[in-house]
Amino acid sequence: MRPVVAVHGGAGRWDVDEERRRAALKALREAVEAGLTAAERGDAVDAVVAAVEHMEKSGVFNAGYGAVYAIDGRAYLDAGVMDGRSGRAGAVAAVEAVKSAVRLARFVMEHTDHVIVAGEGARLLAAKAGLLDTYHKFFSEEKNRRFREVLEEARRGNWRYKKVVELAGDTVGAVALDRDGNLAAATSTGGVWLKWPGRMGDSPIPGAGYYAENGVGAFSATGIGEVIILSLLSYRARNELLKTGDVAQAVKNAVQLVTAVHGPDTAGLIGLDARGNPAYAYNTKAMARGWGKQGEIYVDL
Ligand code: ASP
């Protein structure tokens, strides 16, 4: 079996200038490459962690160094990973200044009996795992400017959280199939602009922000976290895949169900079936995405 990796850099408006667009497409391509390289030596979990970590470090997306700010002006990270072979998952939520939230999520999966560890507890684990980072890396002039803008808008009362889809978006995720047929999924995010400190989105919650099951499929979601949690989007797509046998139909049906209940501009999803067929669907204006196997990589936005 040839390894396959699919990634996303978030569903949203992606109303960006050419330079930003090029940077996003480049980071997506490199993330697929990083995933495929990891899959050559390792397994599907290695592949999704490598792909997501690359996007966290790129600073281009709302994850890792690019994470958006909460209402207190700090960057809190959420991330989760699931191993389709063991059925185990690990996640961290509302954690600050760690080198890689997805690697810390993996640490939770592999070195604790827990599934989700949040806040200070997650930083304690990061210290044990050698994953503490310095705070200043998570701030930039560009993000400070955007923070002031969204805060000003919120103060003026233009604060329609559910409709303001640009407050979410650019979360990253990956799904992978390795040469032994194992599946894995991972997602990582800074959440949404101006979130309440301690707010947890879908990205650390298995079945919502990500899901993987050997023999069935792997999924990673993006969009408004609250909507994705309430619709258990990734698990819904897994059920649709079992029902239809077609991963493209499955992600489409899952997103359609979300749209019917919560409206458009709310969610996006990538999926991979057990044979390595990738698929995506979204009800937002755009979604950054890519997929590849050795010698073949596609990215789009
Ligand atoms: N789903 C993420 C969250 O709500 C945001 C995103 O996908 O961009 O935390």
GROMACS .gro file of C-alpha atoms and ligand atoms in nm:
model
  310
    1MET     CA    1   0.000   0.000   0.000
    2ARG     CA    2   0.133   0.346  -0.087
    3PRO     CA    3   0.104   0.601   0.193
    4VAL     CA    4  -0.140   0.887   0.134
    5VAL     CA    5  -0.155   1.215   0.327
    6ALA     CA    6  -0.425   1.483   0.304
    7VAL     CA    7  -0.414   1.816   0.486
    8HIS     CA    8  -0.620   2.129   0.536
    9GLY     CA    9  -0.536   2.481   0.644
   10GLY     CA   10  -0.886   2.574   0.748
   11ALA     CA   11  -1.227   2.661   0.606
   12GLY     CA   12  -1.330   3.025   0.597
   13ARG     CA   13  -1.316   3.323   0.364
   14TRP     CA   14  -0.951   3.304   0.258
   15ASP     CA   15  -0.992   3.654   0.128
   16VAL     CA   16  -0.618   3.716   0.124
   17ASP     CA   17  -0.357   3.889  -0.089
   18GLU     CA   18  -0.142   3.701  -0.339
   19GLU     CA   19   0.158   3.681  -0.105
   20ARG     CA   20  -0.042   3.521   0.175
   21ARG     CA   21  -0.208   3.284  -0.071
   22ARG     CA   22   0.128   3.169  -0.204
   23ALA     CA   23   0.261   3.123   0.149
   24ALA     CA   24  -0.042   2.910   0.241
   25LEU     CA   25  -0.014   2.691  -0.071
   26LYS     CA   26   0.359   2.645  -0.008
   27ALA     CA   27   0.301   2.548   0.355
   28LEU     CA   28   0.030   2.299   0.252
   29ARG     CA   29   0.259   2.138  -0.004
   30GLU     CA   30   0.546   2.116   0.245
   31ALA     CA   31   0.310   1.971   0.505
   32VAL     CA   32   0.206   1.691   0.267
   33GLU     CA   33   0.574   1.629   0.189
   34ALA     CA   34   0.661   1.621   0.561
   35GLY     CA   35   0.376   1.372   0.618
   36LEU     CA   36   0.486   1.147   0.331
   37THR     CA   37   0.850   1.154   0.444
   38ALA     CA   38   0.745   1.057   0.796
   39ALA     CA   39   0.528   0.777   0.655
   40GLU     CA   40   0.828   0.631   0.470
   41ARG     CA   41   1.001   0.553   0.799
   42GLY     CA   42   0.707   0.544   1.036
   43ASP     CA   43   0.333   0.498   1.049
   44ALA     CA   44   0.013   0.699   0.995
   45VAL     CA   45   0.042   0.873   1.335
   46ASP     CA   46   0.396   0.987   1.250
   47ALA     CA   47   0.264   1.119   0.919
   48VAL     CA   48  -0.024   1.329   1.057
   49VAL     CA   49   0.187   1.467   1.342
   50ALA     CA   50   0.468   1.567   1.102
   51ALA     CA   51   0.223   1.732   0.860
   52VAL     CA   52   0.039   1.923   1.132
   53GLU     CA   53   0.358   2.024   1.312
   54HIS     CA   54   0.490   2.170   0.989
   55MET     CA   55   0.179   2.387   0.956
   56GLU     CA   56   0.195   2.490   1.324
   57LYS     CA   57   0.554   2.607   1.276
   58SER     CA   58   0.487   2.784   0.945
   59GLY     CA   59   0.303   3.064   1.124
   60VAL     CA   60   0.083   3.093   0.815
   61PHE     CA   61  -0.224   2.932   0.970
   62ASN     CA   62  -0.426   2.968   1.289
   63ALA     CA   63  -0.227   2.706   1.478
   64GLY     CA   64   0.106   2.699   1.661
   65TYR     CA   65   0.302   3.020   1.600
   66GLY     CA   66   0.016   3.159   1.388
   67ALA     CA   67  -0.253   3.104   1.656
   68VAL     CA   68  -0.514   3.378   1.697
   69TYR     CA   69  -0.562   3.562   2.028
   70ALA     CA   70  -0.829   3.511   2.290
   71ILE     CA   71  -1.012   3.813   2.435
   72ASP     CA   72  -0.732   3.861   2.688
   73GLY     CA   73  -0.477   3.894   2.407
   74ARG     CA   74  -0.312   3.558   2.468
   75ALA     CA   75  -0.275   3.260   2.236
   76TYR     CA   76  -0.427   2.939   2.373
   77LEU     CA   77  -0.384   2.624   2.168
   78ASP     CA   78  -0.604   2.318   2.115
   79ALA     CA   79  -0.495   2.000   1.934
   80GLY     CA   80  -0.585   1.633   1.905
   81VAL     CA   81  -0.458   1.318   1.739
   82MET     CA   82  -0.615   0.976   1.690
   83ASP     CA   83  -0.458   0.644   1.598
   84GLY     CA   84  -0.701   0.438   1.390
   85ARG     CA   85  -0.514   0.117   1.470
   86SER     CA   86  -0.546   0.130   1.849
   87GLY     CA   87  -0.859   0.348   1.862
   88ARG     CA   88  -0.673   0.571   2.109
   89ALA     CA   89  -0.668   0.948   2.103
   90GLY     CA   90  -0.479   1.222   2.284
   91ALA     CA   91  -0.547   1.594   2.303
   92VAL     CA   92  -0.458   1.920   2.473
   93ALA     CA   93  -0.677   2.223   2.519
   94ALA     CA   94  -0.629   2.588   2.613
   95VAL     CA   95  -0.254   2.542   2.652
   96GLU     CA   96  -0.005   2.826   2.600
   97ALA     CA   97   0.343   2.841   2.454
   98VAL     CA   98   0.425   2.483   2.370
   99LYS     CA   99   0.660   2.389   2.087
  100SER     CA  100   0.398   2.181   1.912
  101ALA     CA  101   0.044   2.131   2.038
  102VAL     CA  102  -0.001   1.825   1.820
  103ARG     CA  103   0.316   1.663   1.956
  104LEU     CA  104   0.193   1.732   2.307
  105ALA     CA  105  -0.142   1.573   2.212
  106ARG     CA  106   0.051   1.268   2.099
  107PHE     CA  107   0.236   1.266   2.430
  108VAL     CA  108  -0.102   1.255   2.612
  109MET     CA  109  -0.208   0.963   2.393
  110GLU     CA  110   0.111   0.764   2.436
  111HIS     CA  111   0.225   0.849   2.789
  112THR     CA  112  -0.092   0.901   2.996
  113ASP     CA  113  -0.421   0.720   3.056
  114HIS     CA  114  -0.612   1.035   2.962
  115VAL     CA  115  -0.762   1.162   2.641
  116ILE     CA  116  -0.775   1.541   2.693
  117VAL     CA  117  -0.553   1.749   2.924
  118ALA     CA  118  -0.618   2.125   2.948
  119GLY     CA  119  -0.453   2.447   3.063
  120GLU     CA  120  -0.179   2.445   3.327
  121GLY     CA  121  -0.187   2.065   3.347
  122ALA     CA  122  -0.104   2.048   2.980
  123ARG     CA  123   0.193   2.284   3.032
  124LEU     CA  124   0.315   2.061   3.313
  125LEU     CA  125   0.309   1.770   3.072
  126ALA     CA  126   0.485   1.984   2.812
  127ALA     CA  127   0.766   2.040   3.061
  128LYS     CA  128   0.799   1.663   3.108
  129ALA     CA  129   0.795   1.608   2.732
  130GLY     CA  130   1.053   1.881   2.663
  131LEU     CA  131   0.794   2.075   2.467
  132LEU     CA  132   0.785   2.410   2.648
  133ASP     CA  133   0.835   2.710   2.424
  134THR     CA  134   0.881   3.081   2.485
  135TYR     CA  135   0.568   3.298   2.487
  136HIS     CA  136   0.695   3.569   2.254
  137LYS     CA  137   0.703   3.333   1.954
  138PHE     CA  138   0.324   3.331   1.952
  139PHE     CA  139   0.290   3.707   1.900
  140SER     CA  140   0.348   3.912   1.588
  141GLU     CA  141   0.288   4.267   1.471
  142GLU     CA  142   0.037   4.143   1.215
  143LYS     CA  143  -0.162   3.950   1.475
  144ASN     CA  144  -0.149   4.244   1.718
  145ARG     CA  145  -0.299   4.465   1.448
  146ARG     CA  146  -0.576   4.216   1.370
  147PHE     CA  147  -0.647   4.178   1.740
  148ARG     CA  148  -0.696   4.554   1.778
  149GLU     CA  149  -0.928   4.551   1.476
  150VAL     CA  150  -1.154   4.268   1.592
  151LEU     CA  151  -1.161   4.407   1.945
  152GLU     CA  152  -1.268   4.745   1.812
  153GLU     CA  153  -1.541   4.583   1.602
  154ALA     CA  154  -1.661   4.389   1.904
  155ARG     CA  155  -1.669   4.711   2.113
  156ARG     CA  156  -1.873   4.886   1.845
  157GLY     CA  157  -2.129   4.611   1.884
  158ASN     CA  158  -2.068   4.447   1.545
  159TRP     CA  159  -2.045   4.129   1.734
  160ARG     CA  160  -2.236   3.853   1.571
  161TYR     CA  161  -2.008   3.571   1.664
  162LYS     CA  162  -2.188   3.293   1.481
  163LYS     CA  163  -2.201   3.485   1.156
  164VAL     CA  164  -1.856   3.636   1.167
  165VAL     CA  165  -1.692   3.339   1.011
  166GLU     CA  166  -1.362   3.520   0.967
  167LEU     CA  167  -1.320   3.499   1.342
  168ALA     CA  168  -1.275   3.126   1.292
  169GLY     CA  169  -1.075   2.968   1.010
  170ASP     CA  170  -0.721   2.864   0.919
  171THR     CA  171  -0.711   2.577   1.166
  172VAL     CA  172  -0.488   2.295   1.038
  173GLY     CA  173  -0.542   1.922   1.013
  174ALA     CA  174  -0.415   1.605   0.849
  175VAL     CA  175  -0.528   1.252   0.777
  176ALA     CA  176  -0.303   0.970   0.663
  177LEU     CA  177  -0.293   0.609   0.548
  178ASP     CA  178   0.038   0.425   0.593
  179ARG     CA  179   0.187   0.135   0.397
  180ASP     CA  180   0.034  -0.116   0.640
  181GLY     CA  181  -0.314   0.028   0.595
  182ASN     CA  182  -0.330   0.214   0.927
  183LEU     CA  183  -0.523   0.538   0.943
  184ALA     CA  184  -0.468   0.844   1.164
  185ALA     CA  185  -0.606   1.195   1.200
  186ALA     CA  186  -0.488   1.513   1.374
  187THR     CA  187  -0.608   1.872   1.412
  188SER     CA  188  -0.447   2.180   1.569
  189THR     CA  189  -0.573   2.535   1.622
  190GLY     CA  190  -0.562   2.863   1.810
  191GLY     CA  191  -0.943   2.851   1.811
  192VAL     CA  192  -1.132   3.166   1.722
  193TRP     CA  193  -1.043   3.535   1.765
  194LEU     CA  194  -1.162   3.681   2.095
  195LYS     CA  195  -1.261   3.346   2.243
  196TRP     CA  196  -1.302   3.335   2.617
  197PRO     CA  197  -0.987   3.210   2.795
  198GLY     CA  198  -1.043   2.842   2.863
  199ARG     CA  199  -1.286   2.803   2.574
  200MET     CA  200  -1.230   2.466   2.413
  201GLY     CA  201  -1.319   2.417   2.048
  202ASP     CA  202  -1.376   2.098   1.851
  203SER     CA  203  -1.011   2.040   1.764
  204PRO     CA  204  -0.920   1.847   2.083
  205ILE     CA  205  -1.245   1.646   2.088
  206PRO     CA  206  -1.236   1.307   1.916
  207GLY     CA  207  -1.538   1.253   1.692
  208ALA     CA  208  -1.580   1.631   1.656
  209GLY     CA  209  -1.253   1.783   1.529
  210TYR     CA  210  -1.093   1.456   1.417
  211TYR     CA  211  -1.155   1.082   1.405
  212ALA     CA  212  -0.971   0.776   1.270
  213GLU     CA  213  -1.068   0.410   1.251
  214ASN     CA  214  -0.873   0.144   1.065
  215GLY     CA  215  -1.074  -0.020   0.789
  216VAL     CA  216  -1.313   0.277   0.774
  217GLY     CA  217  -1.165   0.626   0.742
  218ALA     CA  218  -0.994   0.928   0.894
  219PHE     CA  219  -1.129   1.283   0.918
  220SER     CA  220  -1.020   1.629   1.031
  221ALA     CA  221  -1.262   1.920   1.067
  222THR     CA  222  -1.248   2.298   1.064
  223GLY     CA  223  -1.498   2.579   1.112
  224ILE     CA  224  -1.690   2.713   1.410
  225GLY     CA  225  -1.590   2.481   1.693
  226GLU     CA  226  -1.919   2.500   1.879
  227VAL     CA  227  -2.108   2.389   1.566
  228ILE     CA  228  -1.865   2.105   1.501
  229ILE     CA  229  -1.890   1.981   1.860
  230LEU     CA  230  -2.270   1.986   1.852
  231SER     CA  231  -2.280   1.796   1.525
  232LEU     CA  232  -1.991   1.559   1.604
  233LEU     CA  233  -1.884   1.628   1.252
  234SER     CA  234  -1.595   1.382   1.211
  235TYR     CA  235  -1.790   1.091   1.359
  236ARG     CA  236  -2.088   1.185   1.147
  237ALA     CA  237  -1.871   1.162   0.837
  238ARG     CA  238  -1.745   0.822   0.954
  239ASN     CA  239  -2.106   0.701   0.983
  240GLU     CA  240  -2.189   0.840   0.640
  241LEU     CA  241  -1.886   0.657   0.498
  242LEU     CA  242  -2.008   0.329   0.645
  243LYS     CA  243  -2.352   0.394   0.500
  244THR     CA  244  -2.252   0.508   0.151
  245GLY     CA  245  -1.913   0.342   0.099
  246ASP     CA  246  -1.799   0.663  -0.073
  247VAL     CA  247  -1.576   0.907   0.116
  248ALA     CA  248  -1.655   1.203  -0.112
  249GLN     CA  249  -2.027   1.146  -0.056
  250ALA     CA  250  -1.967   1.096   0.317
  251VAL     CA  251  -1.794   1.431   0.378
  252LYS     CA  252  -2.049   1.605   0.154
  253ASN     CA  253  -2.343   1.456   0.344
  254ALA     CA  254  -2.188   1.539   0.682
  255VAL     CA  255  -2.130   1.904   0.587
  256GLN     CA  256  -2.480   1.926   0.436
  257LEU     CA  257  -2.631   1.807   0.763
  258VAL     CA  258  -2.437   2.078   0.948
  259THR     CA  259  -2.556   2.342   0.700
  260ALA     CA  260  -2.918   2.229   0.740
  261VAL     CA  261  -2.905   2.273   1.119
  262HIS     CA  262  -2.653   2.555   1.172
  263GLY     CA  263  -2.649   2.738   0.839
  264PRO     CA  264  -2.372   2.808   0.586
  265ASP     CA  265  -2.026   2.946   0.669
  266THR     CA  266  -1.985   2.703   0.955
  267ALA     CA  267  -1.772   2.399   0.866
  268GLY     CA  268  -1.530   2.210   0.645
  269LEU     CA  269  -1.390   1.860   0.652
  270ILE     CA  270  -1.124   1.643   0.489
  271GLY     CA  271  -1.147   1.265   0.479
  272LEU     CA  272  -0.953   0.962   0.366
  273ASP     CA  273  -1.097   0.614   0.325
  274ALA     CA  274  -0.924   0.285   0.399
  275ARG     CA  275  -0.814   0.250   0.035
  276GLY     CA  276  -0.648   0.592   0.040
  277ASN     CA  277  -0.911   0.796  -0.148
  278PRO     CA  278  -0.905   1.156  -0.021
  279ALA     CA  279  -1.205   1.391  -0.015
  280TYR     CA  280  -1.308   1.730   0.115
  281ALA     CA  281  -1.623   1.937   0.159
  282TYR     CA  282  -1.701   2.279   0.304
  283ASN     CA  283  -1.988   2.524   0.331
  284THR     CA  284  -1.766   2.833   0.361
  285LYS     CA  285  -1.632   3.046   0.078
  286ALA     CA  286  -1.305   2.857   0.062
  287MET     CA  287  -1.092   2.591   0.225
  288ALA     CA  288  -0.714   2.552   0.208
  289ARG     CA  289  -0.636   2.188   0.133
  290GLY     CA  290  -0.394   1.944  -0.022
  291TRP     CA  291  -0.322   1.576  -0.062
  292GLY     CA  292  -0.058   1.354  -0.202
  293LYS     CA  293   0.119   1.024  -0.238
  294GLN     CA  294   0.475   0.971  -0.348
  295GLY     CA  295   0.548   1.174  -0.659
  296GLU     CA  296   0.208   1.341  -0.673
  297ILE     CA  297   0.100   1.641  -0.464
  298TYR     CA  298  -0.202   1.868  -0.515
  299VAL     CA  299  -0.280   2.183  -0.320
  300ASP     CA  300  -0.564   2.430  -0.361
  301LEU     CA  301  -0.722   2.726  -0.190
  302ASP     N1  302  -1.255   2.477   1.465
  302ASP     C1  303  -1.170   2.577   1.524
  302ASP     C2  304  -1.226   2.617   1.657
  302ASP     O1  305  -1.341   2.656   1.664
  302ASP     C3  306  -1.151   2.697   1.438
  302ASP     C4  307  -1.118   2.673   1.294
  302ASP     O2  308  -1.147   2.568   1.238
  302ASP     O3  309  -1.057   2.759   1.234
  302ASP     O4  310  -1.156   2.615   1.754
   0.00000   0.00000   0.00000
